[in-house]
Short mmCIF file of C-alpha atoms and ligand atoms in Angstrom, two decimals:
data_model
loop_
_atom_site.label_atom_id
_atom_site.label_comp_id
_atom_site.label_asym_id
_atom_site.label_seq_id
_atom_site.Cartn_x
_atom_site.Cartn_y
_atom_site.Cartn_z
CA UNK A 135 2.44 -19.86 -20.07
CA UNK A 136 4.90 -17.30 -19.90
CA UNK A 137 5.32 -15.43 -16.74
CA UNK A 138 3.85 -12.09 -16.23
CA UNK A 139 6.69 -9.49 -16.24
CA UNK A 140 7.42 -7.40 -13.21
CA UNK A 141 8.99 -3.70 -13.27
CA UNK A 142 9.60 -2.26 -10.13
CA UNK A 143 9.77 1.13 -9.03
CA UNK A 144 11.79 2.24 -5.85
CA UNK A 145 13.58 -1.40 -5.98
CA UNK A 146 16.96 0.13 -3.89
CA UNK A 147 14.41 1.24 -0.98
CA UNK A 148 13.42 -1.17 1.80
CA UNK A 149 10.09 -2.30 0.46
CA UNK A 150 11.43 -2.26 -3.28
CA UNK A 151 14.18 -4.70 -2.17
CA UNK A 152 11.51 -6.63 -0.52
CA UNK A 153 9.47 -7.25 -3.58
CA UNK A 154 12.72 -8.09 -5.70
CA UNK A 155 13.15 -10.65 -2.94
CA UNK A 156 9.33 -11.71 -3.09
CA UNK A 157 9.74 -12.75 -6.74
CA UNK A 158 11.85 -15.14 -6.42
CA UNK A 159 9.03 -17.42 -5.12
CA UNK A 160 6.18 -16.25 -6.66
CA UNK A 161 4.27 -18.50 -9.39
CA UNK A 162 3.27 -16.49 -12.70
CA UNK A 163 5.38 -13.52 -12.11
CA UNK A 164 9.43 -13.02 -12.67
CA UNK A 165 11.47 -9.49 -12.09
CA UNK A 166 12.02 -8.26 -15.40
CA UNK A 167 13.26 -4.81 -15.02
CA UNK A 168 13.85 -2.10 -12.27
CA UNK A 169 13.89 1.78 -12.46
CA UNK A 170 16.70 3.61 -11.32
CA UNK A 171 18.06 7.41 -10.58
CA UNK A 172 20.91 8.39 -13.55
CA UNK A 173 23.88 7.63 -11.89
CA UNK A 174 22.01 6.46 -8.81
CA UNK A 175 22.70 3.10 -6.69
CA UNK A 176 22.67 0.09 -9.13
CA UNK A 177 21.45 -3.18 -7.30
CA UNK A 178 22.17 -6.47 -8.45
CA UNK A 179 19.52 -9.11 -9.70
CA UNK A 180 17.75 -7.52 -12.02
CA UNK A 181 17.87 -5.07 -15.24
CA UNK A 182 18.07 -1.48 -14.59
CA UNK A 183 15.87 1.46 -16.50
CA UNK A 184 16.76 4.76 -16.04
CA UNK A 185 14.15 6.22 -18.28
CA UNK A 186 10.56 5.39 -17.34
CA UNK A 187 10.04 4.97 -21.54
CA UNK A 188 12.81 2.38 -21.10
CA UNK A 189 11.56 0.53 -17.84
CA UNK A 190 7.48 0.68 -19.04
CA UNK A 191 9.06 -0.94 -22.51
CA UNK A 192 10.70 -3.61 -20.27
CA UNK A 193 7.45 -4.76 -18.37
CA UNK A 194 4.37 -5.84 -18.51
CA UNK A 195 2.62 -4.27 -15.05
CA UNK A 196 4.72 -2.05 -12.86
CA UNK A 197 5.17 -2.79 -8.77
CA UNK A 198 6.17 0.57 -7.34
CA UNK A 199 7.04 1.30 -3.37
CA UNK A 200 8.78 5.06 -3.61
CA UNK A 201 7.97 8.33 -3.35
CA UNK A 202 4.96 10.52 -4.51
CA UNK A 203 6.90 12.36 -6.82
CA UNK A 204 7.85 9.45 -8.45
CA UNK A 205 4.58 8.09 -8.53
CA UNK A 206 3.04 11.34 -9.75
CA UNK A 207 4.90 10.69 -13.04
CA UNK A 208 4.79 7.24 -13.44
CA UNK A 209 0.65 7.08 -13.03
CA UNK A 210 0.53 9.11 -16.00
CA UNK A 211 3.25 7.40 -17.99
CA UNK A 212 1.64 3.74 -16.91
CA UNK A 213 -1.45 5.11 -18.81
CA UNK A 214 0.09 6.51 -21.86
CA UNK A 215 1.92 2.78 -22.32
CA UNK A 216 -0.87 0.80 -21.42
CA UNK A 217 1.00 -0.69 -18.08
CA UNK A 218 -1.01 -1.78 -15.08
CA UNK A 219 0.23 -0.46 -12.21
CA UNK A 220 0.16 -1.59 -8.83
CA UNK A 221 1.67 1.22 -5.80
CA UNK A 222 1.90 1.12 -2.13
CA UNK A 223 3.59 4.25 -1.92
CA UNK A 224 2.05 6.45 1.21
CA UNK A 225 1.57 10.56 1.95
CA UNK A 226 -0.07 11.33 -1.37
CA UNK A 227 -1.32 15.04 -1.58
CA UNK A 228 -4.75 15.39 -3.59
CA UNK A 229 -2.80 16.17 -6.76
CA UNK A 230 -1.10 12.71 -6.54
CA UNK A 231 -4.56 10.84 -5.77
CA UNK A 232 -5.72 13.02 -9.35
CA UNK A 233 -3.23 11.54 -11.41
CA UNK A 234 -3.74 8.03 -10.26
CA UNK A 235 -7.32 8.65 -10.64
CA UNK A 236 -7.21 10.06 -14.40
CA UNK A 237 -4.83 7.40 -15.13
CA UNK A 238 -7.43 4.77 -13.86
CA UNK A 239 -9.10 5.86 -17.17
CA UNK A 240 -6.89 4.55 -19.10
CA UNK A 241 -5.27 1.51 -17.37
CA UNK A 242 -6.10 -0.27 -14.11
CA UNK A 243 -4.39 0.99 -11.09
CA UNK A 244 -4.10 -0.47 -7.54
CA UNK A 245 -3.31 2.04 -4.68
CA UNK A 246 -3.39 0.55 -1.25
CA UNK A 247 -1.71 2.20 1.59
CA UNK A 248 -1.10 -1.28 3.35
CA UNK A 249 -1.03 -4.29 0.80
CA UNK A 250 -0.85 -6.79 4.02
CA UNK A 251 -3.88 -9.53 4.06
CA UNK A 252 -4.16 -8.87 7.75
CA UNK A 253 -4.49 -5.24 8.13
CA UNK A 254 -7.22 -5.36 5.35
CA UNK A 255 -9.03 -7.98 7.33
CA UNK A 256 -8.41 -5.68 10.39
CA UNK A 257 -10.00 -2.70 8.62
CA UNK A 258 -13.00 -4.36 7.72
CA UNK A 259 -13.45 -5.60 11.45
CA UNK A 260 -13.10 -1.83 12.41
CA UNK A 261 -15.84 -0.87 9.61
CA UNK A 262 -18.24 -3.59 10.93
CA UNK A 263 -17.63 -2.04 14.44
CA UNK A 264 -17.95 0.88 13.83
CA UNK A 265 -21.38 0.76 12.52
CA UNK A 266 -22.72 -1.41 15.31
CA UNK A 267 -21.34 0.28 18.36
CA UNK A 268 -23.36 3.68 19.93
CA UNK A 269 -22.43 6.99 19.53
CA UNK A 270 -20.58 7.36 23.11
CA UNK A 271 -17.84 4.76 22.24
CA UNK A 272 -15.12 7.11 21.42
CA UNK A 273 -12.27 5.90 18.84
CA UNK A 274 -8.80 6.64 18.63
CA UNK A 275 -6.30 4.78 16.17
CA UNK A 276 -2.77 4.39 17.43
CA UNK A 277 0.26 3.64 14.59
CA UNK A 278 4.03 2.92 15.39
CA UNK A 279 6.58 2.72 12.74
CA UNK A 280 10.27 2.87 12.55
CA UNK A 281 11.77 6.32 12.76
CA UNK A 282 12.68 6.51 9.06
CA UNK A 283 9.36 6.89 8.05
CA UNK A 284 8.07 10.21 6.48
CA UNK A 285 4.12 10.79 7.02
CA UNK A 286 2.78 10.48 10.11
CA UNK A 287 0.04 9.29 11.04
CA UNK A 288 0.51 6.65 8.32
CA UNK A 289 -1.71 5.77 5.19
CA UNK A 290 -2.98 3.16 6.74
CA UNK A 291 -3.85 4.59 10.46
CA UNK A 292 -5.73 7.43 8.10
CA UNK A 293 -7.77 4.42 6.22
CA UNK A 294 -8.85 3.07 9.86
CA UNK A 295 -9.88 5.96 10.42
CA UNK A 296 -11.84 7.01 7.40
CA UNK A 297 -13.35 3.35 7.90
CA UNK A 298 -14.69 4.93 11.56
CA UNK A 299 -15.95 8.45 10.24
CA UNK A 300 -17.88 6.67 7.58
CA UNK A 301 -19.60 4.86 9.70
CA UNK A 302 -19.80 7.50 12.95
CA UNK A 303 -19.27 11.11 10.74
CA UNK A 304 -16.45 13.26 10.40
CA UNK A 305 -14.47 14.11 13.76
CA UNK A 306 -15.33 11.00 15.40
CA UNK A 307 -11.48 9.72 15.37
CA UNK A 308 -8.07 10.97 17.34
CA UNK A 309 -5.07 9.66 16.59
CA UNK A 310 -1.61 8.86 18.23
CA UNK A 311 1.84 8.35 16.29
CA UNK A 312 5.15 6.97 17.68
CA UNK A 313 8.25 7.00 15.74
CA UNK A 314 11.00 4.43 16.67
CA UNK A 315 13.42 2.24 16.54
CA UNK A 316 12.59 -0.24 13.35
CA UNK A 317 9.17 -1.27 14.33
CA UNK A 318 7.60 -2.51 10.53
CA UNK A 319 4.32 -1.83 11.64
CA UNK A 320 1.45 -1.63 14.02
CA UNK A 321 -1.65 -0.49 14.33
CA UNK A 322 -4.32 -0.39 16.95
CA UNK A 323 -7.94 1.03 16.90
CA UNK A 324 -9.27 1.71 20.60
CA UNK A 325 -13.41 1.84 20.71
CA UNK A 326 -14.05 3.31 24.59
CA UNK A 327 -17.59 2.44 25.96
CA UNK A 328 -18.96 3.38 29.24
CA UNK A 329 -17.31 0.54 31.26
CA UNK A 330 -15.91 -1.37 28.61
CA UNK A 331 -13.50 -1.10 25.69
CA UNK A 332 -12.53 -2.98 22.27
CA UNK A 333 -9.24 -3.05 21.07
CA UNK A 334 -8.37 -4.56 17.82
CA UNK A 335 -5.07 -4.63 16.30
CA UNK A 336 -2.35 -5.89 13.94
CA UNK A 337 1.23 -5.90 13.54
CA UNK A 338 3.62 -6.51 10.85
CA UNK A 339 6.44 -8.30 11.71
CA UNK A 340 7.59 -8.69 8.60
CA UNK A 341 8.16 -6.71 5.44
CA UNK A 342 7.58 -9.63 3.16
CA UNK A 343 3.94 -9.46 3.96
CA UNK A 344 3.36 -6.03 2.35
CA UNK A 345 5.58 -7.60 -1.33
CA UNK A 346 3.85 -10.42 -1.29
CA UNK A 347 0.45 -8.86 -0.87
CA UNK A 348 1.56 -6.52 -3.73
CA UNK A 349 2.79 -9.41 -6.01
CA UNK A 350 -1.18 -10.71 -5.60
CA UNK A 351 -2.21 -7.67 -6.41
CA UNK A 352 0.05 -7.43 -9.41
CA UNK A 353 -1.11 -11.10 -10.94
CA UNK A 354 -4.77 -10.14 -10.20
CA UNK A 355 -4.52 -6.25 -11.73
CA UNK A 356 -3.72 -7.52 -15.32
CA UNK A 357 -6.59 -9.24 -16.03
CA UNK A 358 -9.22 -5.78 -14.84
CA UNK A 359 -10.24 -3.50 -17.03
CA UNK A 360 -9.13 0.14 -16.38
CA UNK A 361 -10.00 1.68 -12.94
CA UNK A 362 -8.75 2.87 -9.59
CA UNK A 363 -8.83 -0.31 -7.33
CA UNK A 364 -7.97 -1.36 -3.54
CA UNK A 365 -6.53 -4.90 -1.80
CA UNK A 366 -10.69 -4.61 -0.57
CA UNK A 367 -10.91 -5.75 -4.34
CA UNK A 368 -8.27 -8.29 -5.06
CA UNK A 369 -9.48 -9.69 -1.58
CA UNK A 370 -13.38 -9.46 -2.19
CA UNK A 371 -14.17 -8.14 0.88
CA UNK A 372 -17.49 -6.56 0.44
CA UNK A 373 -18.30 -3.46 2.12
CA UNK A 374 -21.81 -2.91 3.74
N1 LIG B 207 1.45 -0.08 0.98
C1 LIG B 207 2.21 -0.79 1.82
O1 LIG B 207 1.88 -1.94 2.19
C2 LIG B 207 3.50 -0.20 2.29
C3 LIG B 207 4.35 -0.91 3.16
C4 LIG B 207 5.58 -0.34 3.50
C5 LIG B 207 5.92 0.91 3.01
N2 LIG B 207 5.04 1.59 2.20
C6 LIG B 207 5.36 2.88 1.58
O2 LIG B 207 6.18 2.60 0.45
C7 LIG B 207 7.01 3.74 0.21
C8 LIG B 207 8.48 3.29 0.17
O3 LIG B 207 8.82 2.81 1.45
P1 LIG B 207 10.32 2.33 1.78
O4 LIG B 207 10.35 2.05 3.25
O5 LIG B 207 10.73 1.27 0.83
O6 LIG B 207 11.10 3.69 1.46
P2 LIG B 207 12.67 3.88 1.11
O7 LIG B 207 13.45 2.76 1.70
O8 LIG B 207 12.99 5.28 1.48
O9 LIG B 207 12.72 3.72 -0.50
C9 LIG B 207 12.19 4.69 -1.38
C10 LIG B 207 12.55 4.28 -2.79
O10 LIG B 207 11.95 5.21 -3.71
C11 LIG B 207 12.96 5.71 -4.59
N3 LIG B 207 12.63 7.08 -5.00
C12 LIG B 207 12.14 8.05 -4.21
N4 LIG B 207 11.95 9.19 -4.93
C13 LIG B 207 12.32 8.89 -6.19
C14 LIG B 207 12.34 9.62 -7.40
N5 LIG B 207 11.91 10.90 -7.45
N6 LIG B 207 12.79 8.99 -8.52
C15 LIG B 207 13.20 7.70 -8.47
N7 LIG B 207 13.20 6.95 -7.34
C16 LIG B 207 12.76 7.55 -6.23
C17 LIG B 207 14.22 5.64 -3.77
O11 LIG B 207 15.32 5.70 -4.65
P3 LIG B 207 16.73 6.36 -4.18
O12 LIG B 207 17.37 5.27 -3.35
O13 LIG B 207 17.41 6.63 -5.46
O14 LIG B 207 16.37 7.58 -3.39
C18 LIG B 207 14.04 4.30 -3.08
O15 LIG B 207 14.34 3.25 -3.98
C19 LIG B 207 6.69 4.75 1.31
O16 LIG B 207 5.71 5.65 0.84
C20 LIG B 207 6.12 3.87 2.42
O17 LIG B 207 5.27 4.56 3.30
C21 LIG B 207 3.86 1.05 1.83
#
């Protein structure tokens, strides 16, 4: 069988050069084409779009790690093409999360603020926790990151949370954000009890984990029918 064709979005960014690398080794999937600025950087490796008609036409799902603005446009212009599209990009505002939703319509579309395997499992360990422990356990989520990073707290330290408040109602979360150095990524939810306290945690130490985890989401989006969909999906971990 032929593989599955790969088109990535943000491929000169950290992450985006991380799933170019990624390929390389993954069964059923080969980098096909990559979507550039006009008259931006060029990397090597792969063929370069600098229309998104041009780079949709060159793949057959699209990988994308940028920016919101970028993904604003290419949600709708996945849909119009028929292209599955599978984005880790982070800090959407509700206008973003609109057009990956109406796209869903259309096509089937992945969003997950943290494609790892382990910080998936981690928030389902929080959810499970959260709904078992008393209302006087207090919760805070703590995220560092390298100092490059733009929203703070992170995607990811605002799904923990949302994982708490669903469980314990709105408010029931603080959070804490440090920005340094090159850290990848780590996260830690805090339950306090009277006398006691759970702490439960994960860190990336590599930013392979997040590609790779995107590259299974990528073979398993192209076979679902159109929809919005999380890694809680391509990793059937069952809520409730
Ligand atoms: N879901 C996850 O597991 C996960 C893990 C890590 C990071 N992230 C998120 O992934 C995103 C990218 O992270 P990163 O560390 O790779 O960032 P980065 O190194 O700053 O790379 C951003 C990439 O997006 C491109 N880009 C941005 N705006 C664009 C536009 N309007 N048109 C075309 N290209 C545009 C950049 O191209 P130029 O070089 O031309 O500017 C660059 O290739 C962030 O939102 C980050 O929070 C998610």
């Amino acid at each position: 069988m032929k593989p599955i064709k790969v088109g990535i979005a943000g491929v000169t960014g950290r992450m985006g050069a991380a799933v170019l690398f990624a390929l390389r080794d993954t069964t059923g999937l080969t980098a096909s084409i990559a979507l550039v600025r006009p008259g931006g950087e060029k990397p090597d490796g792969i063929a370069l779009a600098e229309t998104l008609d041009a780079f949709l036409a060159g793949c057959d799902v699209v990988v994308d790690f940028s920016r919101p603005a970028l993904l604003a446009e290419l949600a709708p212009a996945c849909a119009a093409a028929g292209k599955p599209l599978v984005s880790g990009t982070t800090g959407l505002e509700d206008a973003t999360f609109k057009a990956l939703t109406d796209a869903a319509s259309r096509v089937a579309i992945l969003h997950a603020p943290n494609m790892s395997i382990g910080i998936n499992i981690l928030r389902y360990l929080v959810e499970k926790a959260s709904e078992t422990l008393s209302a006087d356990w207090s919760c805070e989520v703590f995220e560092a990151h390298h100092a490059h990073k733009v929203d703070a707290p992170s995607g990811t330290a605002l799904r923990l949370g949302a994982a708490v408040e669903q469980a314990r109602g709105a408010g029931a979360v603080s959070y804490a954000v440090e920005r340094e150095g090159e850290t990848i990524g780590f996260h830690e939810v805090r339950f306090a009890g009277p006398g006691e306290r759970i702490v439960l945690a994960h860190e990336a130490l590599d930013r392979g984990i997040f590609a790779q985890g995107a590259l299974r989401a990528a073979l398993w989006v192209v076979d679902q029918p159109p929809g919005l969909y999380g890694m809680d999906d391509v990793l059937a971990l069952k809520s409730g």
